[in-house]
Amino acid sequence: MESVVVETLLANRRVAWVAADESLTVISIVDSTGLLGPTGGWLGEPLPHVLPELVGSEPDLEAILSGRVDPLHIEFIEREDQAGLTVYVRMVVVAGNSDAARVGSKLYCIFEDMTDLGISRQRLTQSRNDLLLAQRSLAGAVLDLQTSNAELHRLTDMKSVFVSVAAHELRTPLAVISSYADLLAQGVVGELNNRQLQSLGIIRDGAERLLQITANLLDMTRIESGRLELVLHVLDLGELVASIVEEQRPLFEQANLDLSLSIEPALPLALLDELRATQIVVNLLSNARKYTPGGGTVQVALGCSADLSELRLAVSDTGVGIAPEDQPEIGTWLFRAKSAKEISAKGVGLGLYITRSLVELHGGRFWFESTPGAGSVFHVTFLAADGS
Ligand code: ADP
């Protein structure tokens, strides 16, 4: 019976087997593949001497022998086989006997090679450890990122505060320069000759430009800190655009530009902050004027989407255009295209950043198309007041 069992096991797997008698003394060893390593001298030895895994388990072994407890299973025991290679074995300790007269006259320790499984398990443990390490270093990196982010926020806030204080401080003396230049120009403090008036004109333009820049800087800090709030009303955008175009017309005439306006009939009313919407339209118009050489044309067109949910304003010009490589940056903070610098047009690159932000605050969209040397079309949309 024993030999049948052993032969069957041996035929299919790398197994070994050690038997002990009731006094737990080794009485036979079957290990045809060398799984247990050197076994010379095991016969006659106490079982726990040759199988150190069983040291301290003597009461359990006796309980197994007497059939009081179930067989003992120990998995993944690391050993060296006969060839000196590390193997992992599973050991099952069961009671039995050869003549079936009594349960538990012998104790069998059956070994099975489970090296492949052991190695996979070891790799799994290794991978788990690696994963744990990676998770820890990721958590560290996230913490670093959060710290840098907080620092960045602090610096951005400091920059905003600095820019805002500086812009505020500049506005008062600039306003004084501008108003005194006006008084001088009006002859309040005495008549000026033509050359003096011309110089005064340059001073006034410069002061106005600086005032505009400080206003833009203040807007920028408000946008960045989320403090810019719109006061929305239901308004006729067509009327607003038409009045801005008429106001700006003299400037276009001075620049020898043809300015035209087309407004689709029966447009829905729009949801607008009048001051900010005016700022958007004026910015687009003054850019078209600035970046279109004399003799060109600027067209302003207002229409709406087919479902009447949004109003669409397009300002097209026949100006210098924007190179494709510069286009992705347009509308970002302080960016100016090569083409703008080439024609020495004055500017600091804040206008479109503010325009785009104001459009988005209105719930609208901003985009443009441009061909270098041929012109640009800037589009903005506004929500219709009764649009769903
Ligand atoms: P600024 O005009 O003060 O430089 P803006 O923010 O208004 O700043 O515009 C950013 C840049 O976008 C400009 O410097 C210019 O390069 C480009 N740009 C804006 N409008 C036009 C336009 N109509 N045609 C060509 N380039 C334009």
PDB file of N, CA, C and O and ligand atoms in Angstrom, residues 287-288 290-291 317 320-322 330 335-337 339-340 346-353 376 378, ligand 1:
ATOM      1  N   ASN A 287      -6.242  96.993 -31.099  1.00  0.00           N
ATOM      2  CA  ASN A 287      -5.226  96.076 -31.654  1.00  0.00           C
ATOM      3  C   ASN A 287      -5.286  96.062 -33.182  1.00  0.00           C
ATOM      4  O   ASN A 287      -4.256  96.120 -33.853  1.00  0.00           O
ATOM      5  N   ALA A 288      -6.516  95.969 -33.714  1.00  0.00           N
ATOM      6  CA  ALA A 288      -6.672  95.926 -35.182  1.00  0.00           C
ATOM      7  C   ALA A 288      -6.054  97.193 -35.786  1.00  0.00           C
ATOM      8  O   ALA A 288      -5.375  97.148 -36.824  1.00  0.00           O
ATOM      9  N   LYS A 290      -3.709  99.119 -34.358  1.00  0.00           N
ATOM     10  CA  LYS A 290      -2.271  99.164 -34.106  1.00  0.00           C
ATOM     11  C   LYS A 290      -1.501  98.256 -35.057  1.00  0.00           C
ATOM     12  O   LYS A 290      -0.398  98.585 -35.492  1.00  0.00           O
ATOM     13  N   TYR A 291      -2.079  97.089 -35.361  1.00  0.00           N
ATOM     14  CA  TYR A 291      -1.323  96.087 -36.121  1.00  0.00           C
ATOM     15  C   TYR A 291      -1.711  96.037 -37.599  1.00  0.00           C
ATOM     16  O   TYR A 291      -1.404  95.080 -38.282  1.00  0.00           O
ATOM     17  N   ASP A 317      -8.963  92.216 -39.672  1.00  0.00           N
ATOM     18  CA  ASP A 317      -8.113  93.281 -40.215  1.00  0.00           C
ATOM     19  C   ASP A 317      -7.248  92.730 -41.329  1.00  0.00           C
ATOM     20  O   ASP A 317      -7.178  91.508 -41.532  1.00  0.00           O
ATOM     21  N   VAL A 320      -0.641  92.886 -40.037  1.00  0.00           N
ATOM     22  CA  VAL A 320       0.605  92.115 -40.123  1.00  0.00           C
ATOM     23  C   VAL A 320       0.401  90.635 -39.841  1.00  0.00           C
ATOM     24  O   VAL A 320       1.241  89.808 -40.216  1.00  0.00           O
ATOM     25  N   GLY A 321      -0.683  90.279 -39.147  1.00  0.00           N
ATOM     26  CA  GLY A 321      -0.919  88.865 -38.828  1.00  0.00           C
ATOM     27  C   GLY A 321       0.044  88.358 -37.760  1.00  0.00           C
ATOM     28  O   GLY A 321       0.876  89.105 -37.232  1.00  0.00           O
ATOM     29  N   ILE A 322      -0.096  87.075 -37.464  1.00  0.00           N
ATOM     30  CA  ILE A 322       0.709  86.465 -36.392  1.00  0.00           C
ATOM     31  C   ILE A 322       1.270  85.146 -36.923  1.00  0.00           C
ATOM     32  O   ILE A 322       0.525  84.327 -37.484  1.00  0.00           O
ATOM     33  N   ILE A 330      -0.546  83.555 -27.945  1.00  0.00           N
ATOM     34  CA  ILE A 330      -1.317  84.801 -27.964  1.00  0.00           C
ATOM     35  C   ILE A 330      -2.414  84.760 -26.893  1.00  0.00           C
ATOM     36  O   ILE A 330      -3.112  83.763 -26.750  1.00  0.00           O
ATOM     37  N   PHE A 335       2.728  88.208 -23.496  1.00  0.00           N
ATOM     38  CA  PHE A 335       3.293  87.699 -24.749  1.00  0.00           C
ATOM     39  C   PHE A 335       3.016  88.659 -25.901  1.00  0.00           C
ATOM     40  O   PHE A 335       1.903  89.137 -26.084  1.00  0.00           O
ATOM     41  N   ARG A 336       4.081  88.933 -26.676  1.00  0.00           N
ATOM     42  CA  ARG A 336       3.943  89.749 -27.876  1.00  0.00           C
ATOM     43  C   ARG A 336       4.554  88.975 -29.047  1.00  0.00           C
ATOM     44  O   ARG A 336       5.651  88.420 -28.924  1.00  0.00           O
ATOM     45  N   ALA A 337       3.862  88.949 -30.181  1.00  0.00           N
ATOM     46  CA  ALA A 337       4.347  88.186 -31.338  1.00  0.00           C
ATOM     47  C   ALA A 337       5.504  88.924 -32.005  1.00  0.00           C
ATOM     48  O   ALA A 337       5.642  90.144 -31.865  1.00  0.00           O
ATOM     49  N   SER A 339       5.789  89.606 -35.090  1.00  0.00           N
ATOM     50  CA  SER A 339       5.297  90.572 -36.076  1.00  0.00           C
ATOM     51  C   SER A 339       5.000  91.927 -35.437  1.00  0.00           C
ATOM     52  O   SER A 339       5.178  92.974 -36.061  1.00  0.00           O
ATOM     53  N   ALA A 340       4.585  91.901 -34.140  1.00  0.00           N
ATOM     54  CA  ALA A 340       4.279  93.162 -33.459  1.00  0.00           C
ATOM     55  C   ALA A 340       5.565  93.937 -33.207  1.00  0.00           C
ATOM     56  O   ALA A 340       5.623  95.159 -33.367  1.00  0.00           O
ATOM     57  N   LYS A 346       3.732  99.875 -30.209  1.00  0.00           N
ATOM     58  CA  LYS A 346       3.891  99.939 -28.754  1.00  0.00           C
ATOM     59  C   LYS A 346       2.904  98.990 -28.084  1.00  0.00           C
ATOM     60  O   LYS A 346       1.797  98.788 -28.562  1.00  0.00           O
ATOM     61  N   GLY A 347       3.320  98.421 -26.962  1.00  0.00           N
ATOM     62  CA  GLY A 347       2.422  97.527 -26.235  1.00  0.00           C
ATOM     63  C   GLY A 347       3.206  96.715 -25.232  1.00  0.00           C
ATOM     64  O   GLY A 347       4.432  96.671 -25.282  1.00  0.00           O
ATOM     65  N   VAL A 348       2.471  96.107 -24.284  1.00  0.00           N
ATOM     66  CA  VAL A 348       3.154  95.293 -23.278  1.00  0.00           C
ATOM     67  C   VAL A 348       2.647  93.851 -23.235  1.00  0.00           C
ATOM     68  O   VAL A 348       3.170  93.022 -22.504  1.00  0.00           O
ATOM     69  N   GLY A 349       1.620  93.549 -24.028  1.00  0.00           N
ATOM     70  CA  GLY A 349       1.131  92.162 -24.058  1.00  0.00           C
ATOM     71  C   GLY A 349       0.192  91.821 -22.906  1.00  0.00           C
ATOM     72  O   GLY A 349       0.163  90.680 -22.457  1.00  0.00           O
ATOM     73  N   LEU A 350      -0.566  92.793 -22.454  1.00  0.00           N
ATOM     74  CA  LEU A 350      -1.538  92.518 -21.381  1.00  0.00           C
ATOM     75  C   LEU A 350      -2.975  92.543 -21.887  1.00  0.00           C
ATOM     76  O   LEU A 350      -3.854  91.908 -21.330  1.00  0.00           O
ATOM     77  N   GLY A 351      -3.183  93.317 -22.979  1.00  0.00           N
ATOM     78  CA  GLY A 351      -4.552  93.574 -23.459  1.00  0.00           C
ATOM     79  C   GLY A 351      -5.337  92.317 -23.770  1.00  0.00           C
ATOM     80  O   GLY A 351      -6.476  92.155 -23.296  1.00  0.00           O
ATOM     81  N   LEU A 352      -4.734  91.398 -24.534  1.00  0.00           N
ATOM     82  CA  LEU A 352      -5.497  90.215 -24.937  1.00  0.00           C
ATOM     83  C   LEU A 352      -5.687  89.240 -23.778  1.00  0.00           C
ATOM     84  O   LEU A 352      -6.683  88.530 -23.722  1.00  0.00           O
ATOM     85  N   TYR A 353      -4.708  89.223 -22.873  1.00  0.00           N
ATOM     86  CA  TYR A 353      -4.853  88.375 -21.684  1.00  0.00           C
ATOM     87  C   TYR A 353      -6.097  88.820 -20.909  1.00  0.00           C
ATOM     88  O   TYR A 353      -6.928  88.000 -20.510  1.00  0.00           O
ATOM     89  N   SER A 376      -5.760  89.249 -39.567  1.00  0.00           N
ATOM     90  CA  SER A 376      -6.253  88.400 -38.473  1.00  0.00           C
ATOM     91  C   SER A 376      -7.739  88.627 -38.275  1.00  0.00           C
ATOM     92  O   SER A 376      -8.268  89.684 -38.624  1.00  0.00           O
ATOM     93  N   PHE A 378     -10.270  88.236 -34.953  1.00  0.00           N
ATOM     94  CA  PHE A 378     -10.453  87.893 -33.544  1.00  0.00           C
ATOM     95  C   PHE A 378     -11.939  87.729 -33.267  1.00  0.00           C
ATOM     96  O   PHE A 378     -12.742  88.576 -33.659  1.00  0.00           O
TER      97      PHE A 378
HETATM   98  P1  ADP B   1      -0.058  94.552 -26.896  1.00  0.00           P
HETATM   99  O1  ADP B   1      -0.851  95.004 -28.080  1.00  0.00           O
HETATM  100  O2  ADP B   1       0.006  95.541 -25.809  1.00  0.00           O
HETATM  101  O3  ADP B   1       1.258  94.015 -27.268  1.00  0.00           O
HETATM  102  P2  ADP B   1      -2.096  92.512 -26.525  1.00  0.00           P
HETATM  103  O4  ADP B   1      -2.233  91.616 -25.348  1.00  0.00           O
HETATM  104  O5  ADP B   1      -3.234  93.360 -26.892  1.00  0.00           O
HETATM  105  O6  ADP B   1      -0.789  93.329 -26.227  1.00  0.00           O
HETATM  106  O7  ADP B   1      -1.729  91.609 -27.750  1.00  0.00           O
HETATM  107  C1  ADP B   1      -0.766  90.606 -27.580  1.00  0.00           C
HETATM  108  C2  ADP B   1      -0.052  90.366 -28.885  1.00  0.00           C
HETATM  109  O8  ADP B   1      -0.968  89.784 -29.812  1.00  0.00           O
HETATM  110  C3  ADP B   1       0.423  91.610 -29.547  1.00  0.00           C
HETATM  111  O9  ADP B   1       1.669  92.018 -29.046  1.00  0.00           O
HETATM  112  C4  ADP B   1       0.503  91.171 -30.995  1.00  0.00           C
HETATM  113  O10 ADP B   1       1.696  90.450 -31.199  1.00  0.00           O
HETATM  114  C5  ADP B   1      -0.653  90.217 -31.132  1.00  0.00           C
HETATM  115  N1  ADP B   1      -1.855  90.829 -31.714  1.00  0.00           N
HETATM  116  C6  ADP B   1      -2.950  91.232 -31.058  1.00  0.00           C
HETATM  117  N2  ADP B   1      -3.866  91.702 -31.926  1.00  0.00           N
HETATM  118  C7  ADP B   1      -3.326  91.612 -33.155  1.00  0.00           C
HETATM  119  C8  ADP B   1      -3.792  91.899 -34.480  1.00  0.00           C
HETATM  120  N3  ADP B   1      -4.993  92.418 -34.709  1.00  0.00           N
HETATM  121  N4  ADP B   1      -2.951  91.629 -35.499  1.00  0.00           N
HETATM  122  C9  ADP B   1      -1.731  91.090 -35.290  1.00  0.00           C
HETATM  123  N5  ADP B   1      -1.258  90.786 -34.073  1.00  0.00           N
HETATM  124  C10 ADP B   1      -2.047  91.033 -33.019  1.00  0.00           C
END
